[in-house]
PDB file of C-alpha atoms and ligand atoms in Angstrom:
ATOM      1  CA  MET U 657       0.000   0.000   0.000  1.00  0.00           C
ATOM      2  CA  LYS U 658       2.955   2.210   0.646  1.00  0.00           C
ATOM      3  CA  SER U 659       3.661   2.130  -3.058  1.00  0.00           C
ATOM      4  CA  VAL U 660       0.081   3.136  -3.897  1.00  0.00           C
ATOM      5  CA  PHE U 661       0.550   6.330  -1.932  1.00  0.00           C
ATOM      6  CA  LEU U 662       3.967   6.875  -3.321  1.00  0.00           C
ATOM      7  CA  ILE U 663       2.804   6.571  -6.896  1.00  0.00           C
ATOM      8  CA  ALA U 664      -0.170   8.814  -6.206  1.00  0.00           C
ATOM      9  CA  LEU U 665       2.133  11.404  -4.786  1.00  0.00           C
ATOM     10  CA  ILE U 666       4.610  11.294  -7.601  1.00  0.00           C
ATOM     11  CA  VAL U 667       1.909  11.547 -10.231  1.00  0.00           C
ATOM     12  CA  ALA U 668       0.492  14.522  -8.377  1.00  0.00           C
ATOM     13  CA  LEU U 669       3.733  16.365  -8.197  1.00  0.00           C
ATOM     14  CA  GLY U 670       4.754  15.565 -11.704  1.00  0.00           C
ATOM     15  CA  SER U 671       1.539  16.962 -13.073  1.00  0.00           C
ATOM     16  CA  CYS U 672       2.041  19.916 -10.834  1.00  0.00           C
ATOM     17  CA  GLN U 673       5.297  20.786 -12.535  1.00  0.00           C
ATOM     18  CA  GLY U 674       3.773  20.419 -15.960  1.00  0.00           C
ATOM     19  CA  ALA U 675       0.656  22.425 -15.272  1.00  0.00           C
ATOM     20  CA  GLU U 676       0.117  25.718 -17.017  1.00  0.00           C
ATOM     21  CA  VAL U 677       1.274  28.560 -14.844  1.00  0.00           C
ATOM     22  CA  THR U 678      -1.727  30.584 -15.896  1.00  0.00           C
ATOM     23  CA  GLU U 679      -4.181  27.958 -14.748  1.00  0.00           C
ATOM     24  CA  PRO U 680      -5.733  28.965 -11.414  1.00  0.00           C
ATOM     25  CA  LEU U 681      -4.159  27.021  -8.607  1.00  0.00           C
ATOM     26  CA  SER U 682      -7.436  25.547  -7.352  1.00  0.00           C
ATOM     27  CA  ALA U 683      -8.198  24.230 -10.837  1.00  0.00           C
ATOM     28  CA  GLN U 684      -4.675  22.849 -10.998  1.00  0.00           C
ATOM     29  CA  GLY U 685      -5.293  21.054  -7.731  1.00  0.00           C
ATOM     30  CA  ARG U 686      -8.499  19.565  -9.087  1.00  0.00           C
ATOM     31  CA  SER U 687      -6.944  18.329 -12.287  1.00  0.00           C
ATOM     32  CA  ILE U 688      -3.996  16.825 -10.426  1.00  0.00           C
ATOM     33  CA  SER U 689      -6.428  15.078  -8.103  1.00  0.00           C
ATOM     34  CA  SER U 690      -8.218  13.498 -11.031  1.00  0.00           C
ATOM     35  CA  VAL U 691      -4.899  12.318 -12.490  1.00  0.00           C
ATOM     36  CA  ILE U 692      -4.185  10.597  -9.173  1.00  0.00           C
ATOM     37  CA  VAL U 693      -7.619   9.009  -9.094  1.00  0.00           C
ATOM     38  CA  ASP U 694      -7.053   7.692 -12.635  1.00  0.00           C
ATOM     39  CA  GLY U 695      -3.616   6.448 -11.590  1.00  0.00           C
ATOM     40  CA  LEU U 696      -5.053   4.587  -8.615  1.00  0.00           C
ATOM     41  CA  GLU U 697      -7.760   3.054 -10.788  1.00  0.00           C
ATOM     42  CA  ALA U 698      -5.085   1.840 -13.196  1.00  0.00           C
ATOM     43  CA  PHE U 699      -3.019   0.579 -10.291  1.00  0.00           C
ATOM     44  CA  ARG U 700      -5.825  -1.864  -9.475  1.00  0.00           C
ATOM     45  CA  GLY U 701      -4.864  -3.699 -12.669  1.00  0.00           C
ATOM     46  CA  VAL U 702      -1.234  -3.858 -11.550  1.00  0.00           C
ATOM     47  CA  LEU U 703      -2.317  -5.383  -8.233  1.00  0.00           C
ATOM     48  CA  GLN U 704      -4.479  -7.950 -10.037  1.00  0.00           C
ATOM     49  CA  ASN U 705      -2.067  -8.884 -12.797  1.00  0.00           C
ATOM     50  CA  GLY U 706       1.336  -8.025 -11.449  1.00  0.00           C
ATOM     51  CA  SER U 707       3.913  -6.456 -13.675  1.00  0.00           C
ATOM     52  CA  PRO U 708       6.597  -8.899 -14.789  1.00  0.00           C
ATOM     53  CA  LYS U 709       8.404  -6.073 -16.516  1.00  0.00           C
ATOM     54  CA  TYR U 710       8.965  -4.299 -13.223  1.00  0.00           C
ATOM     55  CA  GLY U 711       9.259  -7.424 -11.132  1.00  0.00           C
ATOM     56  CA  LEU U 712       5.980  -6.848  -9.306  1.00  0.00           C
ATOM     57  CA  PRO U 713       4.106 -10.026  -8.389  1.00  0.00           C
ATOM     58  CA  VAL U 714       0.333 -10.375  -8.401  1.00  0.00           C
ATOM     59  CA  MET U 715      -0.770  -8.820  -5.132  1.00  0.00           C
ATOM     60  CA  ALA U 716      -4.538  -9.334  -5.320  1.00  0.00           C
ATOM     61  CA  PRO U 717      -4.844 -12.096  -4.394  1.00  0.00           C
ATOM     62  CA  MET U 718      -1.382 -12.498  -2.914  1.00  0.00           C
ATOM     63  CA  GLN U 719      -0.215 -16.024  -2.285  1.00  0.00           C
ATOM     64  CA  LEU U 720       2.774 -16.959  -0.203  1.00  0.00           C
ATOM     65  CA  ALA U 721       4.705 -20.156  -0.368  1.00  0.00           C
ATOM     66  CA  LYS U 722       5.096 -22.117   2.815  1.00  0.00           C
ATOM     67  CA  ARG U 723       7.371 -20.315   5.195  1.00  0.00           C
ATOM     68  CA  SER U 724       8.267 -20.259   8.810  1.00  0.00           C
ATOM     69  CA  PHE U 725       9.649 -17.652  11.139  1.00  0.00           C
ATOM     70  CA  GLU U 726      11.879 -18.053  14.132  1.00  0.00           C
ATOM     71  CA  ILE U 727      10.663 -16.051  17.073  1.00  0.00           C
ATOM     72  CA  ASN U 728      13.214 -15.140  19.681  1.00  0.00           C
ATOM     73  CA  SER U 729      12.219 -12.378  22.023  1.00  0.00           C
ATOM     74  CA  GLY U 730      13.232 -12.823  25.613  1.00  0.00           C
ATOM     75  CA  GLU U 731      11.076 -15.469  27.210  1.00  0.00           C
ATOM     76  CA  PHE U 732       9.298 -16.392  24.021  1.00  0.00           C
ATOM     77  CA  SER U 733      11.049 -18.487  21.504  1.00  0.00           C
ATOM     78  CA  GLY U 734       9.867 -20.916  18.916  1.00  0.00           C
ATOM     79  CA  THR U 735       8.660 -21.104  15.381  1.00  0.00           C
ATOM     80  CA  PHE U 736       5.630 -19.791  13.585  1.00  0.00           C
ATOM     81  CA  GLY U 737       4.776 -21.197  10.176  1.00  0.00           C
ATOM     82  CA  VAL U 738       2.197 -20.524   7.501  1.00  0.00           C
ATOM     83  CA  GLU U 739       1.171 -22.589   4.532  1.00  0.00           C
ATOM     84  CA  ASN U 740      -1.396 -21.950   1.771  1.00  0.00           C
ATOM     85  CA  PHE U 741      -1.445 -18.299   2.714  1.00  0.00           C
ATOM     86  CA  GLU U 742      -3.650 -16.075   0.580  1.00  0.00           C
ATOM     87  CA  LEU U 743      -4.331 -12.383   1.066  1.00  0.00           C
ATOM     88  CA  GLN U 744      -7.353 -10.866  -0.665  1.00  0.00           C
ATOM     89  CA  GLY U 745      -8.849  -7.456  -1.119  1.00  0.00           C
ATOM     90  CA  LEU U 746      -5.939  -5.063  -1.679  1.00  0.00           C
ATOM     91  CA  ASP U 747      -7.570  -4.245  -5.019  1.00  0.00           C
ATOM     92  CA  GLU U 748     -11.040  -3.722  -3.567  1.00  0.00           C
ATOM     93  CA  TYR U 749     -10.640  -0.084  -2.699  1.00  0.00           C
ATOM     94  CA  GLU U 750     -12.832   2.877  -3.246  1.00  0.00           C
ATOM     95  CA  ILE U 751     -11.364   6.351  -3.382  1.00  0.00           C
ATOM     96  CA  ILE U 752     -13.651   8.459  -1.247  1.00  0.00           C
ATOM     97  CA  THR U 753     -11.700  11.693  -1.485  1.00  0.00           C
ATOM     98  CA  MET U 754      -8.480  12.799  -3.131  1.00  0.00           C
ATOM     99  CA  ASN U 755      -7.484  16.413  -2.871  1.00  0.00           C
ATOM    100  CA  VAL U 756      -4.314  18.138  -3.883  1.00  0.00           C
ATOM    101  CA  ASP U 757      -3.733  21.515  -2.349  1.00  0.00           C
ATOM    102  CA  VAL U 758      -0.997  23.088  -4.429  1.00  0.00           C
ATOM    103  CA  PHE U 759      -0.946  26.171  -2.175  1.00  0.00           C
ATOM    104  CA  ARG U 760      -0.023  24.218   0.876  1.00  0.00           C
ATOM    105  CA  SER U 761       1.868  21.499  -1.022  1.00  0.00           C
ATOM    106  CA  ARG U 762      -0.125  18.706   0.425  1.00  0.00           C
ATOM    107  CA  LEU U 763      -2.215  15.802  -0.694  1.00  0.00           C
ATOM    108  CA  THR U 764      -5.100  14.534   1.419  1.00  0.00           C
ATOM    109  CA  PHE U 765      -7.014  11.379   0.720  1.00  0.00           C
ATOM    110  CA  ASN U 766      -9.512   8.935   2.093  1.00  0.00           C
ATOM    111  CA  ILE U 767      -9.578   5.404   0.739  1.00  0.00           C
ATOM    112  CA  ASN U 768     -11.874   2.608   1.838  1.00  0.00           C
ATOM    113  CA  PHE U 769     -11.198  -1.123   1.603  1.00  0.00           C
ATOM    114  CA  ALA U 770     -14.316  -3.302   1.822  1.00  0.00           C
ATOM    115  CA  SER U 771     -12.467  -6.326   3.192  1.00  0.00           C
ATOM    116  CA  VAL U 772      -8.794  -7.123   3.405  1.00  0.00           C
ATOM    117  CA  ASN U 773      -8.532 -10.695   4.554  1.00  0.00           C
ATOM    118  CA  PHE U 774      -6.326 -13.736   4.587  1.00  0.00           C
ATOM    119  CA  THR U 775      -6.773 -17.455   4.868  1.00  0.00           C
ATOM    120  CA  THR U 776      -3.943 -19.710   5.850  1.00  0.00           C
ATOM    121  CA  ASP U 777      -2.936 -22.867   7.610  1.00  0.00           C
ATOM    122  CA  TYR U 778      -0.725 -22.135  10.550  1.00  0.00           C
ATOM    123  CA  ASP U 779       1.560 -23.901  12.885  1.00  0.00           C
ATOM    124  CA  VAL U 780       2.936 -22.509  16.133  1.00  0.00           C
ATOM    125  CA  ASP U 781       5.439 -24.101  18.430  1.00  0.00           C
ATOM    126  CA  MET U 782       6.472 -21.823  21.250  1.00  0.00           C
ATOM    127  CA  GLY U 783       8.168 -22.373  24.536  1.00  0.00           C
ATOM    128  CA  SER U 784       7.872 -20.035  27.489  1.00  0.00           C
ATOM    129  CA  GLY U 785       8.215 -22.105  30.608  1.00  0.00           C
ATOM    130  CA  TYR U 786       5.528 -24.350  29.203  1.00  0.00           C
ATOM    131  CA  ARG U 787       5.150 -25.326  25.599  1.00  0.00           C
ATOM    132  CA  ILE U 788       2.422 -24.086  23.277  1.00  0.00           C
ATOM    133  CA  LYS U 789       1.788 -26.123  20.170  1.00  0.00           C
ATOM    134  CA  ARG U 790      -1.039 -25.184  17.885  1.00  0.00           C
ATOM    135  CA  ASN U 791      -1.969 -25.769  14.304  1.00  0.00           C
ATOM    136  CA  GLY U 792      -5.006 -25.393  12.144  1.00  0.00           C
ATOM    137  CA  GLY U 793      -6.676 -23.147   9.645  1.00  0.00           C
ATOM    138  CA  ALA U 794      -7.238 -19.448  10.030  1.00  0.00           C
ATOM    139  CA  PHE U 795      -9.270 -16.700   8.468  1.00  0.00           C
ATOM    140  CA  PHE U 796      -8.760 -13.107   9.448  1.00  0.00           C
ATOM    141  CA  ALA U 797     -10.430 -10.011   8.003  1.00  0.00           C
ATOM    142  CA  LEU U 798     -10.305  -6.263   8.413  1.00  0.00           C
ATOM    143  CA  GLU U 799     -13.658  -5.065   7.108  1.00  0.00           C
ATOM    144  CA  ASP U 800     -14.557  -1.520   6.185  1.00  0.00           C
ATOM    145  CA  LEU U 801     -10.944  -0.474   6.539  1.00  0.00           C
ATOM    146  CA  ASN U 802     -10.544   3.227   6.096  1.00  0.00           C
ATOM    147  CA  ILE U 803      -7.256   4.948   5.377  1.00  0.00           C
ATOM    148  CA  GLN U 804      -7.205   8.691   5.767  1.00  0.00           C
ATOM    149  CA  GLY U 805      -3.988  10.433   5.102  1.00  0.00           C
ATOM    150  CA  ARG U 806      -2.089  13.550   4.365  1.00  0.00           C
ATOM    151  CA  ILE U 807       1.206  13.800   2.556  1.00  0.00           C
ATOM    152  CA  SER U 808       3.146  17.056   2.691  1.00  0.00           C
ATOM    153  CA  TYR U 809       5.868  17.641   0.173  1.00  0.00           C
ATOM    154  CA  SER U 810       8.258  20.210  -1.066  1.00  0.00           C
ATOM    155  CA  LEU U 811       9.299  20.837  -4.593  1.00  0.00           C
ATOM    156  CA  GLY U 812      12.532  22.626  -5.394  1.00  0.00           C
ATOM    157  CA  VAL U 813      11.859  25.644  -7.571  1.00  0.00           C
ATOM    158  CA  PHE U 814      14.895  25.308  -9.803  1.00  0.00           C
ATOM    159  CA  THR U 815      15.832  21.684  -9.485  1.00  0.00           C
ATOM    160  CA  SER U 816      12.281  20.257  -9.336  1.00  0.00           C
ATOM    161  CA  GLN U 817      13.664  18.059  -6.623  1.00  0.00           C
ATOM    162  CA  LEU U 818      10.723  16.375  -4.939  1.00  0.00           C
ATOM    163  CA  ARG U 819      10.937  15.644  -1.242  1.00  0.00           C
ATOM    164  CA  VAL U 820       8.328  14.159   1.037  1.00  0.00           C
ATOM    165  CA  LYS U 821       8.190  16.138   4.263  1.00  0.00           C
ATOM    166  CA  ASP U 822       5.588  14.241   6.173  1.00  0.00           C
ATOM    167  CA  VAL U 823       3.264  11.264   5.729  1.00  0.00           C
ATOM    168  CA  LEU U 824       0.330  11.101   8.118  1.00  0.00           C
ATOM    169  CA  ILE U 825      -1.919   8.086   7.931  1.00  0.00           C
ATOM    170  CA  TYR U 826      -4.954   7.493  10.113  1.00  0.00           C
ATOM    171  CA  PRO U 827      -6.444   4.026   9.699  1.00  0.00           C
ATOM    172  CA  SER U 828      -9.750   2.904  11.182  1.00  0.00           C
ATOM    173  CA  VAL U 829     -11.544  -0.368  10.900  1.00  0.00           C
ATOM    174  CA  GLY U 830     -15.293  -1.011  10.965  1.00  0.00           C
ATOM    175  CA  ASN U 831     -15.184  -4.658  11.891  1.00  0.00           C
ATOM    176  CA  VAL U 832     -12.541  -7.277  12.624  1.00  0.00           C
ATOM    177  CA  ASN U 833     -13.353 -10.900  11.932  1.00  0.00           C
ATOM    178  CA  SER U 834     -11.025 -13.494  13.407  1.00  0.00           C
ATOM    179  CA  GLN U 835     -11.643 -17.191  12.862  1.00  0.00           C
ATOM    180  CA  ILE U 836      -8.541 -18.982  13.950  1.00  0.00           C
ATOM    181  CA  GLU U 837      -9.018 -22.685  14.540  1.00  0.00           C
ATOM    182  CA  ASN U 838      -7.467 -24.661  17.302  1.00  0.00           C
ATOM    183  CA  LEU U 839      -6.435 -21.854  19.622  1.00  0.00           C
ATOM    184  CA  SER U 840      -8.193 -23.988  22.175  1.00  0.00           C
ATOM    185  CA  LYS U 841      -9.464 -27.486  21.726  1.00  0.00           C
ATOM    186  CA  TYR U 842     -12.726 -26.392  23.353  1.00  0.00           C
ATOM    187  CA  ARG U 843     -14.931 -24.746  20.822  1.00  0.00           C
ATOM    188  CA  ILE U 844     -16.415 -22.219  23.240  1.00  0.00           C
ATOM    189  CA  PHE U 845     -12.983 -21.061  24.447  1.00  0.00           C
ATOM    190  CA  ASN U 846     -11.792 -20.916  20.891  1.00  0.00           C
ATOM    191  CA  ARG U 847     -14.565 -18.479  20.017  1.00  0.00           C
ATOM    192  CA  LYS U 848     -13.771 -16.445  23.135  1.00  0.00           C
ATOM    193  CA  LEU U 849     -10.088 -16.232  22.221  1.00  0.00           C
ATOM    194  CA  ASN U 850     -11.003 -15.064  18.731  1.00  0.00           C
ATOM    195  CA  GLU U 851     -13.252 -12.403  20.237  1.00  0.00           C
ATOM    196  CA  ILE U 852     -10.372 -11.180  22.368  1.00  0.00           C
ATOM    197  CA  ILE U 853      -8.199 -10.929  19.278  1.00  0.00           C
ATOM    198  CA  GLU U 854     -10.952  -9.061  17.390  1.00  0.00           C
ATOM    199  CA  GLU U 855     -11.322  -6.581  20.207  1.00  0.00           C
ATOM    200  CA  PHE U 856      -7.597  -6.139  20.621  1.00  0.00           C
ATOM    201  CA  VAL U 857      -7.038  -5.446  16.924  1.00  0.00           C
ATOM    202  CA  THR U 858     -10.043  -3.113  16.719  1.00  0.00           C
ATOM    203  CA  LEU U 859      -8.778  -1.081  19.664  1.00  0.00           C
ATOM    204  CA  THR U 860      -5.202  -1.084  18.438  1.00  0.00           C
ATOM    205  CA  VAL U 861      -6.194   0.247  15.037  1.00  0.00           C
ATOM    206  CA  ASN U 862      -8.944   2.647  16.089  1.00  0.00           C
ATOM    207  CA  GLU U 863      -7.709   4.026  19.394  1.00  0.00           C
ATOM    208  CA  ASN U 864      -4.010   4.349  18.859  1.00  0.00           C
ATOM    209  CA  THR U 865      -4.422   6.528  15.824  1.00  0.00           C
ATOM    210  CA  ASP U 866      -1.960   9.221  16.860  1.00  0.00           C
ATOM    211  CA  PHE U 867       0.561   6.610  17.793  1.00  0.00           C
ATOM    212  CA  VAL U 868       0.072   4.843  14.466  1.00  0.00           C
ATOM    213  CA  ALA U 869       0.231   8.125  12.553  1.00  0.00           C
ATOM    214  CA  THR U 870       3.481   9.167  14.209  1.00  0.00           C
ATOM    215  CA  TRP U 871       4.996   5.780  13.699  1.00  0.00           C
ATOM    216  CA  VAL U 872       3.999   5.641  10.025  1.00  0.00           C
ATOM    217  CA  SER U 873       5.306   9.143   9.500  1.00  0.00           C
ATOM    218  CA  GLU U 874       8.695   8.264  10.938  1.00  0.00           C
ATOM    219  CA  GLN U 875       8.902   5.070   8.913  1.00  0.00           C
ATOM    220  CA  ALA U 876       7.369   6.151   5.654  1.00  0.00           C
ATOM    221  CA  THR U 877       8.906   9.558   5.101  1.00  0.00           C
ATOM    222  CA  PRO U 878      12.494   8.370   4.592  1.00  0.00           C
ATOM    223  CA  ILE U 879      11.279   5.283   2.702  1.00  0.00           C
ATOM    224  CA  CYS U 880       9.312   7.447   0.276  1.00  0.00           C
ATOM    225  CA  ASN U 881      12.269   9.698  -0.333  1.00  0.00           C
ATOM    226  CA  GLU U 882      14.518   6.734  -0.821  1.00  0.00           C
ATOM    227  CA  LEU U 883      12.059   5.119  -3.254  1.00  0.00           C
ATOM    228  CA  ILE U 884      11.698   8.310  -5.225  1.00  0.00           C
ATOM    229  CA  GLY U 885      15.464   8.509  -5.388  1.00  0.00           C
ATOM    230  CA  ASP U 886      16.458   9.385  -8.926  1.00  0.00           C
ATOM    231  CA  ARG U 887      13.535   7.582 -10.521  1.00  0.00           C
ATOM    232  CA  THR U 888      11.985   9.818 -13.113  1.00  0.00           C
ATOM    233  CA  LEU U 889       8.335  10.658 -13.325  1.00  0.00           C
ATOM    234  CA  SER U 890       8.018   8.865 -16.650  1.00  0.00           C
ATOM    235  CA  ASP U 891       9.321   5.659 -15.033  1.00  0.00           C
ATOM    236  CA  ILE U 892       6.548   5.880 -12.465  1.00  0.00           C
ATOM    237  CA  ILE U 893       3.866   6.644 -15.014  1.00  0.00           C
ATOM    238  CA  ALA U 894       5.093   3.703 -17.078  1.00  0.00           C
ATOM    239  CA  ILE U 895       4.680   1.449 -14.061  1.00  0.00           C
ATOM    240  CA  ILE U 896       1.110   2.641 -13.584  1.00  0.00           C
ATOM    241  CA  THR U 897      -0.091   2.662 -17.136  1.00  0.00           C
ATOM    242  CA  GLY U 898       1.982   0.159 -19.047  1.00  0.00           C
ATOM    243  CA  GLY U 899       2.678  -2.193 -16.180  1.00  0.00           C
ATOM    244  CA  ASN U 900       0.863  -5.235 -17.478  1.00  0.00           C
TER     245      ASN U 900
HETATM  246  C1  NAG T2411     -12.242 -11.404   1.437  1.00  0.00           C
HETATM  247  O1  NAG T2411     -11.996 -10.238   0.670  1.00  0.00           O
HETATM  248  C2  NAG T2411     -12.499 -10.281  -0.655  1.00  0.00           C
HETATM  249  C3  NAG T2411     -12.039  -9.008  -1.344  1.00  0.00           C
HETATM  250  O2  NAG T2411     -12.378  -7.866  -0.608  1.00  0.00           O
HETATM  251  C4  NAG T2411     -14.007 -10.394  -0.608  1.00  0.00           C
HETATM  252  O3  NAG T2411     -14.510 -10.477  -1.928  1.00  0.00           O
HETATM  253  C5  NAG T2411     -14.383 -11.650   0.159  1.00  0.00           C
HETATM  254  O4  NAG T2411     -15.781 -11.706   0.304  1.00  0.00           O
HETATM  255  C6  NAG T2411     -13.735 -11.654   1.546  1.00  0.00           C
HETATM  256  N1  NAG T2411     -13.961 -12.952   2.174  1.00  0.00           N
HETATM  257  C7  NAG T2411     -14.766 -13.112   3.213  1.00  0.00           C
HETATM  258  C8  NAG T2411     -14.973 -14.515   3.653  1.00  0.00           C
HETATM  259  O5  NAG T2411     -15.272 -12.176   3.798  1.00  0.00           O
HETATM  260  C1  NAG T2412      -6.244 -29.113  15.749  1.00  0.00           C
HETATM  261  O1  NAG T2412      -5.203 -29.679  16.547  1.00  0.00           O
HETATM  262  C2  NAG T2412      -5.272 -31.081  16.627  1.00  0.00           C
HETATM  263  C3  NAG T2412      -4.233 -31.540  17.631  1.00  0.00           C
HETATM  264  O2  NAG T2412      -3.036 -30.791  17.494  1.00  0.00           O
HETATM  265  C4  NAG T2412      -5.058 -31.685  15.252  1.00  0.00           C
HETATM  266  O3  NAG T2412      -5.140 -33.090  15.318  1.00  0.00           O
HETATM  267  C5  NAG T2412      -6.110 -31.157  14.317  1.00  0.00           C
HETATM  268  O4  NAG T2412      -5.854 -31.609  13.004  1.00  0.00           O
HETATM  269  C6  NAG T2412      -6.145 -29.639  14.331  1.00  0.00           C
HETATM  270  N1  NAG T2412      -7.266 -29.181  13.563  1.00  0.00           N
HETATM  271  C7  NAG T2412      -7.123 -28.670  12.380  1.00  0.00           C
HETATM  272  C8  NAG T2412      -8.384 -28.228  11.735  1.00  0.00           C
HETATM  273  O5  NAG T2412      -6.056 -28.557  11.815  1.00  0.00           O
END
């Protein structure tokens, strides 16, 4: 998703440079916004089909080969494995708002995902004094996932050097659906444990928004600038439009 925002931003700023100076700034902002919306609509196809030319795999649905992770954090150590993992819904987004404010050099947006979910078989083997061994199937969904954000940028007057100053992202989720099998061998406890997970994730996403926003900003700002690097605007547009 990071790359969705990145591409949106770059398209915005590129169009900004090319826009007629005589065009009123508010109209400029509107036309840039519609270019971004078109870009994001085209990007859906990249998610669905991948782009061999640019080494992008199909991401909707995204399948992962069997893999396992070693966990080693203090008291907890063990392995966590997934098999037959499939993530769905990254392409099922609706752009609610997309506004470019060329005066303030910022882009604000609101994008809604109907359901981002995964199914997988999992396998956990953890030791922490006692041993936890679990395996089974799992389904997990974030429904009505809303991503509101604001990206501030600067554009060098003479060099046209684009720099991202700040990325603020506020996610919220309407409903979390967790159906992980075999957390407990008793069906009623299993449901209870899933409910605890649903509540925990809902609260984490919806109530820690400032924390999440700050964290994303710290992480994403340098990553965006690094990704932009010396890649030209036409490279980015080629990825969006001619990717398949
Ligand atoms: C998972 O997400 C996809 C794409 O958003 C959606 O079509 C599908 O109904 C979801 N699966 C379930 C079981 O909710
Ligand atoms: C749940 O765990 C038991 C015992 O570890 C295992 O026999 C069973 O296959 C698991 N259920 C599923 C659906 O994988």
